[in-house]
PDB file of C-alpha atoms in Angstrom:
ATOM      1  CA  UNK A   1      83.063 126.112 114.381  1.00 65.00           C
ATOM      2  CA  UNK A   2      81.511 122.690 113.744  1.00 82.00           C
ATOM      3  CA  UNK A   3      83.428 122.247 110.406  1.00 94.00           C
ATOM      4  CA  UNK A   4      81.768 121.188 107.176  1.00 97.00           C
ATOM      5  CA  UNK A   5      78.670 119.111 107.829  1.00 97.00           C
ATOM      6  CA  UNK A   6      77.374 116.470 105.421  1.00 98.00           C
ATOM      7  CA  UNK A   7      74.346 114.270 105.525  1.00 97.00           C
ATOM      8  CA  UNK A   8      73.680 111.451 105.295  1.00 97.00           C
ATOM      9  CA  UNK A   9      76.883 109.751 106.279  1.00 97.00           C
ATOM     10  CA  UNK A  10      75.835 106.571 104.617  1.00 97.00           C
ATOM     11  CA  UNK A  11      73.286 105.930 101.888  1.00 97.00           C
ATOM     12  CA  UNK A  12      72.289 102.632 100.344  1.00 97.00           C
ATOM     13  CA  UNK A  13      69.769 102.811  97.508  1.00 97.00           C
ATOM     14  CA  UNK A  14      68.629 100.817  94.559  1.00 97.00           C
ATOM     15  CA  UNK A  15      69.438 101.646  90.986  1.00 97.00           C
ATOM     16  CA  UNK A  16      67.043 104.089  89.432  1.00 97.00           C
ATOM     17  CA  UNK A  17      66.259 105.865  92.668  1.00 97.00           C
ATOM     18  CA  UNK A  18      66.935 109.526  93.397  1.00 97.00           C
ATOM     19  CA  UNK A  19      69.677 110.350  95.827  1.00 98.00           C
ATOM     20  CA  UNK A  20      70.206 113.718  97.455  1.00 98.00           C
ATOM     21  CA  UNK A  21      73.344 114.556  99.373  1.00 98.00           C
ATOM     22  CA  UNK A  22      73.502 117.611 101.619  1.00 98.00           C
ATOM     23  CA  UNK A  23      76.211 119.916 102.755  1.00 98.00           C
ATOM     24  CA  UNK A  24      76.617 122.823 105.169  1.00 98.00           C
ATOM     25  CA  UNK A  25      79.908 124.667 104.644  1.00 97.00           C
ATOM     26  CA  UNK A  26      81.902 126.451 107.340  1.00 95.00           C
ATOM     27  CA  UNK A  27      80.333 129.795 108.135  1.00 94.00           C
ATOM     28  CA  UNK A  28      82.056 132.678 106.292  1.00 91.00           C
ATOM     29  CA  UNK A  29      83.498 130.421 103.613  1.00 92.00           C
ATOM     30  CA  UNK A  30      82.503 131.638 100.141  1.00 90.00           C
ATOM     31  CA  UNK A  31      83.667 128.679  98.089  1.00 92.00           C
ATOM     32  CA  UNK A  32      81.984 125.219  98.206  1.00 95.00           C
ATOM     33  CA  UNK A  33      83.244 122.146  96.408  1.00 95.00           C
ATOM     34  CA  UNK A  34      81.686 118.703  95.681  1.00 97.00           C
ATOM     35  CA  UNK A  35      84.162 115.811  95.180  1.00 97.00           C
ATOM     36  CA  UNK A  36      83.751 112.263  94.441  1.00 97.00           C
ATOM     37  CA  UNK A  37      86.324 109.566  95.553  1.00 97.00           C
ATOM     38  CA  UNK A  38      86.719 106.048  94.244  1.00 95.00           C
ATOM     39  CA  UNK A  39      89.537 103.611  94.162  1.00 91.00           C
ATOM     40  CA  UNK A  40      89.670 103.705  90.429  1.00 89.00           C
ATOM     41  CA  UNK A  41      89.442 107.420  89.792  1.00 89.00           C
ATOM     42  CA  UNK A  42      90.714 108.956  93.010  1.00 91.00           C
ATOM     43  CA  UNK A  43      89.478 112.293  94.207  1.00 94.00           C
ATOM     44  CA  UNK A  44      87.664 114.118  91.432  1.00 93.00           C
ATOM     45  CA  UNK A  45      86.205 117.611  91.607  1.00 93.00           C
ATOM     46  CA  UNK A  46      82.567 117.575  90.388  1.00 95.00           C
ATOM     47  CA  UNK A  47      81.498 121.183  90.757  1.00 95.00           C
ATOM     48  CA  UNK A  48      82.346 124.225  92.813  1.00 94.00           C
ATOM     49  CA  UNK A  49      80.468 127.375  93.795  1.00 95.00           C
ATOM     50  CA  UNK A  50      81.525 130.877  94.675  1.00 92.00           C
ATOM     51  CA  UNK A  51      79.068 133.019  96.622  1.00 93.00           C
ATOM     52  CA  UNK A  52      76.405 130.405  95.813  1.00 94.00           C
ATOM     53  CA  UNK A  53      76.970 130.637  92.069  1.00 95.00           C
ATOM     54  CA  UNK A  54      78.198 127.562  90.134  1.00 95.00           C
ATOM     55  CA  UNK A  55      81.625 128.427  88.697  1.00 92.00           C
ATOM     56  CA  UNK A  56      82.846 125.188  87.129  1.00 90.00           C
ATOM     57  CA  UNK A  57      80.741 122.084  86.638  1.00 92.00           C
ATOM     58  CA  UNK A  58      82.943 120.490  84.031  1.00 90.00           C
ATOM     59  CA  UNK A  59      83.515 117.539  86.390  1.00 91.00           C
ATOM     60  CA  UNK A  60      79.902 116.594  86.678  1.00 94.00           C
ATOM     61  CA  UNK A  61      79.788 113.215  84.988  1.00 88.00           C
ATOM     62  CA  UNK A  62      76.536 113.509  83.180  1.00 86.00           C
ATOM     63  CA  UNK A  63      73.021 115.032  83.221  1.00 91.00           C
ATOM     64  CA  UNK A  64      71.944 112.637  85.957  1.00 96.00           C
ATOM     65  CA  UNK A  65      73.972 114.773  88.353  1.00 97.00           C
ATOM     66  CA  UNK A  66      72.841 118.212  89.457  1.00 97.00           C
ATOM     67  CA  UNK A  67      73.950 120.541  92.243  1.00 98.00           C
ATOM     68  CA  UNK A  68      72.453 123.579  93.893  1.00 97.00           C
ATOM     69  CA  UNK A  69      73.374 126.107  96.440  1.00 97.00           C
ATOM     70  CA  UNK A  70      70.327 128.077  97.370  1.00 97.00           C
ATOM     71  CA  UNK A  71      72.048 130.006 100.121  1.00 95.00           C
ATOM     72  CA  UNK A  72      75.452 130.470 101.727  1.00 94.00           C
ATOM     73  CA  UNK A  73      74.889 127.736 104.288  1.00 95.00           C
ATOM     74  CA  UNK A  74      73.442 124.910 102.265  1.00 96.00           C
ATOM     75  CA  UNK A  75      74.131 122.883  99.093  1.00 98.00           C
ATOM     76  CA  UNK A  76      72.810 119.682  97.602  1.00 98.00           C
ATOM     77  CA  UNK A  77      74.140 117.205  95.096  1.00 98.00           C
ATOM     78  CA  UNK A  78      71.407 115.154  93.477  1.00 98.00           C
ATOM     79  CA  UNK A  79      71.714 111.981  91.342  1.00 97.00           C
ATOM     80  CA  UNK A  80      68.597 111.040  89.378  1.00 97.00           C
ATOM     81  CA  UNK A  81      68.390 108.190  88.397  1.00 96.00           C
ATOM     82  CA  UNK A  82      71.187 106.621  90.370  1.00 96.00           C
ATOM     83  CA  UNK A  83      73.347 103.790  88.907  1.00 96.00           C
ATOM     84  CA  UNK A  84      75.689 101.230  90.532  1.00 97.00           C
ATOM     85  CA  UNK A  85      78.717 103.007  89.022  1.00 96.00           C
ATOM     86  CA  UNK A  86      77.762 106.128  91.108  1.00 97.00           C
ATOM     87  CA  UNK A  87      78.797 104.210  94.197  1.00 97.00           C
ATOM     88  CA  UNK A  88      81.565 106.269  95.833  1.00 97.00           C
ATOM     89  CA  UNK A  89      82.339 108.596  98.713  1.00 98.00           C
ATOM     90  CA  UNK A  90      81.142 112.060  98.109  1.00 98.00           C
ATOM     91  CA  UNK A  91      82.887 114.908  99.869  1.00 98.00           C
ATOM     92  CA  UNK A  92      81.894 118.467 100.310  1.00 97.00           C
ATOM     93  CA  UNK A  93      84.595 121.013 101.050  1.00 96.00           C
ATOM     94  CA  UNK A  94      84.677 124.711 101.627  1.00 94.00           C
ATOM     95  CA  UNK A  95      87.256 127.514 101.772  1.00 91.00           C
ATOM     96  CA  UNK A  96      87.508 131.221 102.250  1.00 87.00           C
ATOM     97  CA  UNK A  97      88.598 132.916  99.036  1.00 74.00           C
ATOM     98  CA  UNK A  98      91.861 134.754  99.013  1.00 64.00           C
ATOM     99  CA  UNK A  99      95.381 134.741  97.652  1.00 56.00           C
ATOM    100  CA  UNK A 100      98.181 132.747  99.089  1.00 52.00           C
ATOM    101  CA  UNK A 101      96.651 129.461 100.185  1.00 62.00           C
ATOM    102  CA  UNK A 102      94.510 126.688  98.941  1.00 63.00           C
ATOM    103  CA  UNK A 103      93.319 125.219 102.217  1.00 86.00           C
ATOM    104  CA  UNK A 104      90.128 123.320 101.692  1.00 91.00           C
ATOM    105  CA  UNK A 105      88.199 121.982 104.633  1.00 94.00           C
ATOM    106  CA  UNK A 106      86.516 118.697 103.854  1.00 96.00           C
ATOM    107  CA  UNK A 107      83.376 117.283 105.451  1.00 97.00           C
ATOM    108  CA  UNK A 108      83.208 113.728 106.664  1.00 97.00           C
ATOM    109  CA  UNK A 109      81.786 112.466 103.365  1.00 97.00           C
ATOM    110  CA  UNK A 110      78.759 110.469 102.323  1.00 98.00           C
ATOM    111  CA  UNK A 111      79.365 106.860 101.455  1.00 98.00           C
ATOM    112  CA  UNK A 112      76.915 106.032  98.685  1.00 98.00           C
ATOM    113  CA  UNK A 113      76.170 102.498  97.660  1.00 98.00           C
ATOM    114  CA  UNK A 114      73.844 101.924  94.745  1.00 97.00           C
ATOM    115  CA  UNK A 115      72.666  98.362  94.368  1.00 96.00           C
TER     116      UNK A 115
ATOM    117  CA  UNK B   1      96.926 118.378  80.016  1.00 70.00           C
ATOM    118  CA  UNK B   2      97.293 118.660  83.735  1.00 80.00           C
ATOM    119  CA  UNK B   3      98.626 115.859  85.838  1.00 89.00           C
ATOM    120  CA  UNK B   4     100.345 114.898  89.047  1.00 94.00           C
ATOM    121  CA  UNK B   5     102.426 111.920  89.671  1.00 96.00           C
ATOM    122  CA  UNK B   6     103.275 110.379  93.111  1.00 97.00           C
ATOM    123  CA  UNK B   7     104.181 106.919  94.236  1.00 97.00           C
ATOM    124  CA  UNK B   8     101.419 104.626  95.020  1.00 95.00           C
ATOM    125  CA  UNK B   9     102.842 103.236  98.204  1.00 97.00           C
ATOM    126  CA  UNK B  10     105.675 103.839 100.641  1.00 97.00           C
ATOM    127  CA  UNK B  11     106.646 101.701 103.663  1.00 97.00           C
ATOM    128  CA  UNK B  12     108.756 102.822 106.527  1.00 97.00           C
ATOM    129  CA  UNK B  13     109.468 101.981 110.137  1.00 97.00           C
ATOM    130  CA  UNK B  14     108.441 103.898 113.246  1.00 97.00           C
ATOM    131  CA  UNK B  15     110.888 106.659 114.093  1.00 97.00           C
ATOM    132  CA  UNK B  16     112.272 106.885 110.610  1.00 97.00           C
ATOM    133  CA  UNK B  17     112.050 109.638 108.029  1.00 97.00           C
ATOM    134  CA  UNK B  18     110.104 109.228 104.832  1.00 97.00           C
ATOM    135  CA  UNK B  19     109.801 111.433 101.671  1.00 98.00           C
ATOM    136  CA  UNK B  20     106.853 111.375  99.372  1.00 98.00           C
ATOM    137  CA  UNK B  21     107.605 112.932  96.006  1.00 97.00           C
ATOM    138  CA  UNK B  22     105.229 114.681  93.635  1.00 97.00           C
ATOM    139  CA  UNK B  23     105.761 115.895  90.133  1.00 97.00           C
ATOM    140  CA  UNK B  24     103.249 117.989  88.384  1.00 95.00           C
ATOM    141  CA  UNK B  25     102.340 119.299  84.941  1.00 92.00           C
ATOM    142  CA  UNK B  26      99.900 122.154  84.802  1.00 85.00           C
ATOM    143  CA  UNK B  27      99.099 124.911  82.405  1.00 81.00           C
ATOM    144  CA  UNK B  28      99.350 127.506  85.163  1.00 79.00           C
ATOM    145  CA  UNK B  29     101.002 127.090  88.527  1.00 83.00           C
ATOM    146  CA  UNK B  30      99.968 128.779  91.784  1.00 85.00           C
ATOM    147  CA  UNK B  31     101.281 126.446  94.417  1.00 90.00           C
ATOM    148  CA  UNK B  32     101.470 122.875  95.720  1.00 93.00           C
ATOM    149  CA  UNK B  33      99.322 121.527  98.545  1.00 93.00           C
ATOM    150  CA  UNK B  34      99.521 118.320 100.588  1.00 96.00           C
ATOM    151  CA  UNK B  35      96.593 116.536 102.222  1.00 96.00           C
ATOM    152  CA  UNK B  36      96.433 113.602 104.561  1.00 97.00           C
ATOM    153  CA  UNK B  37      93.557 111.118 104.557  1.00 98.00           C
ATOM    154  CA  UNK B  38      93.159 108.226 107.031  1.00 97.00           C
ATOM    155  CA  UNK B  39      91.147 105.196 106.071  1.00 95.00           C
ATOM    156  CA  UNK B  40      87.449 106.029 106.313  1.00 93.00           C
ATOM    157  CA  UNK B  41      88.261 109.696 106.922  1.00 96.00           C
ATOM    158  CA  UNK B  42      88.253 112.897 105.025  1.00 96.00           C
ATOM    159  CA  UNK B  43      91.245 114.648 103.465  1.00 96.00           C
ATOM    160  CA  UNK B  44      92.801 117.115 105.801  1.00 96.00           C
ATOM    161  CA  UNK B  45      95.079 119.984 104.825  1.00 93.00           C
ATOM    162  CA  UNK B  46      98.795 119.665 105.850  1.00 94.00           C
ATOM    163  CA  UNK B  47     100.754 122.305 103.893  1.00 93.00           C
ATOM    164  CA  UNK B  48     100.905 124.682 100.983  1.00 91.00           C
ATOM    165  CA  UNK B  49     104.001 125.918  99.063  1.00 93.00           C
ATOM    166  CA  UNK B  50     103.715 128.790  96.697  1.00 90.00           C
ATOM    167  CA  UNK B  51     107.393 129.614  96.567  1.00 92.00           C
ATOM    168  CA  UNK B  52     110.512 127.620  96.152  1.00 96.00           C
ATOM    169  CA  UNK B  53     111.987 126.118  99.318  1.00 96.00           C
ATOM    170  CA  UNK B  54     111.186 124.223 102.439  1.00 96.00           C
ATOM    171  CA  UNK B  55     108.257 124.888 104.752  1.00 93.00           C
ATOM    172  CA  UNK B  56     108.388 123.247 108.135  1.00 92.00           C
ATOM    173  CA  UNK B  57     105.423 122.468 110.384  1.00 87.00           C
ATOM    174  CA  UNK B  58     106.385 120.228 113.314  1.00 91.00           C
ATOM    175  CA  UNK B  59     107.323 116.825 112.151  1.00 95.00           C
ATOM    176  CA  UNK B  60     106.123 117.566 108.605  1.00 96.00           C
ATOM    177  CA  UNK B  61     107.931 119.617 106.023  1.00 96.00           C
ATOM    178  CA  UNK B  62     107.091 120.295 102.430  1.00 97.00           C
ATOM    179  CA  UNK B  63     109.406 121.361  99.618  1.00 97.00           C
ATOM    180  CA  UNK B  64     108.836 122.901  96.247  1.00 97.00           C
ATOM    181  CA  UNK B  65     110.973 123.495  93.183  1.00 97.00           C
ATOM    182  CA  UNK B  66     109.011 125.386  90.548  1.00 94.00           C
ATOM    183  CA  UNK B  67     111.786 125.084  87.951  1.00 94.00           C
ATOM    184  CA  UNK B  68     111.663 121.272  88.289  1.00 94.00           C
ATOM    185  CA  UNK B  69     107.873 121.012  88.643  1.00 94.00           C
ATOM    186  CA  UNK B  70     108.546 118.946  91.705  1.00 95.00           C
ATOM    187  CA  UNK B  71     107.766 118.865  95.395  1.00 97.00           C
ATOM    188  CA  UNK B  72     107.858 116.519  98.261  1.00 98.00           C
ATOM    189  CA  UNK B  73     106.442 115.931 101.700  1.00 98.00           C
ATOM    190  CA  UNK B  74     108.907 114.937 104.432  1.00 98.00           C
ATOM    191  CA  UNK B  75     107.651 113.195 107.486  1.00 97.00           C
ATOM    192  CA  UNK B  76     110.086 112.870 110.365  1.00 97.00           C
ATOM    193  CA  UNK B  77     109.998 110.766 113.522  1.00 97.00           C
ATOM    194  CA  UNK B  78     107.294 108.613 111.962  1.00 97.00           C
ATOM    195  CA  UNK B  79     104.563 107.358 114.233  1.00 97.00           C
ATOM    196  CA  UNK B  80     102.066 104.612 113.676  1.00 97.00           C
ATOM    197  CA  UNK B  81      99.291 107.203 113.432  1.00 97.00           C
ATOM    198  CA  UNK B  82     100.979 108.615 110.324  1.00 97.00           C
ATOM    199  CA  UNK B  83      99.876 105.527 108.366  1.00 98.00           C
ATOM    200  CA  UNK B  84      97.500 107.142 105.907  1.00 98.00           C
ATOM    201  CA  UNK B  85      97.195 108.313 102.288  1.00 97.00           C
ATOM    202  CA  UNK B  86      98.941 111.551 101.279  1.00 98.00           C
ATOM    203  CA  UNK B  87      97.784 113.612  98.322  1.00 97.00           C
ATOM    204  CA  UNK B  88      99.550 116.338  96.519  1.00 96.00           C
ATOM    205  CA  UNK B  89      97.295 118.881  94.870  1.00 93.00           C
ATOM    206  CA  UNK B  90      97.585 121.942  92.667  1.00 91.00           C
ATOM    207  CA  UNK B  91      95.031 124.709  92.151  1.00 83.00           C
ATOM    208  CA  UNK B  92      94.736 125.293  88.461  1.00 78.00           C
ATOM    209  CA  UNK B  93      93.157 128.684  88.288  1.00 71.00           C
ATOM    210  CA  UNK B  94      90.082 130.016  89.992  1.00 69.00           C
ATOM    211  CA  UNK B  95      89.761 127.558  92.881  1.00 75.00           C
ATOM    212  CA  UNK B  96      89.692 124.409  90.771  1.00 81.00           C
ATOM    213  CA  UNK B  97      92.076 121.878  92.453  1.00 86.00           C
ATOM    214  CA  UNK B  98      93.569 118.779  90.915  1.00 89.00           C
ATOM    215  CA  UNK B  99      94.539 116.017  93.286  1.00 92.00           C
ATOM    216  CA  UNK B 100      97.155 113.332  92.715  1.00 94.00           C
ATOM    217  CA  UNK B 101      96.197 109.658  93.030  1.00 95.00           C
ATOM    218  CA  UNK B 102      97.741 109.566  96.488  1.00 96.00           C
ATOM    219  CA  UNK B 103     100.497 107.744  98.187  1.00 97.00           C
ATOM    220  CA  UNK B 104      99.625 105.131 100.795  1.00 97.00           C
ATOM    221  CA  UNK B 105     102.102 105.253 103.644  1.00 98.00           C
ATOM    222  CA  UNK B 106     102.497 102.156 105.862  1.00 97.00           C
ATOM    223  CA  UNK B 107     104.387 102.678 109.085  1.00 97.00           C
ATOM    224  CA  UNK B 108     105.663  99.500 110.638  1.00 96.00           C
ATOM    225  CA  UNK B 109     106.654  98.942 114.223  1.00 93.00           C
TER     226      UNK B 109
END
């Protein structure tokens, strides 16, 4: 399997622009997570999906952030409008649901810089 | 609230043994995970403890004491490539996982 795929790997944009991050989870995994990592706040869970349905979006910082999962193999995280404080590495991760483990497989991340 | 505490930095020499501790406070406990992250890379899963005791996987071992809300990651025969950040993490119900702030391990020659 190719692992979790994210695109783009790097994104530089100007404040006020819309940013869309993309993720393809590992085939067969029914949970998908979006995380944000910064030096100040560490690794934060933004939202997660189960079988394409958003389960917990309490980590989404504000209404400028939205996430969708239209099918089992694709998810997007959108920021509109973007702000400099959104600069971070955004990771997508997936896992197969089940009892006894919490192994999450992370994608390579998207490094976002908002100028 | 829910929180995890781990040291911010640890330094050790090549070939040595190092222990990274993690204490947690959660409203419900299901297990303790450890992840490794190299600079510029993604977190990768190392181990998961649901029950008390020691789990060994090659040079890495992980320990859990549920009564003490405490766990540690033990790295033996340290190698330069082990220089990375190590995160403890707890699932809090459903599949929502809280990560610690990470411990940066420096391995010196």
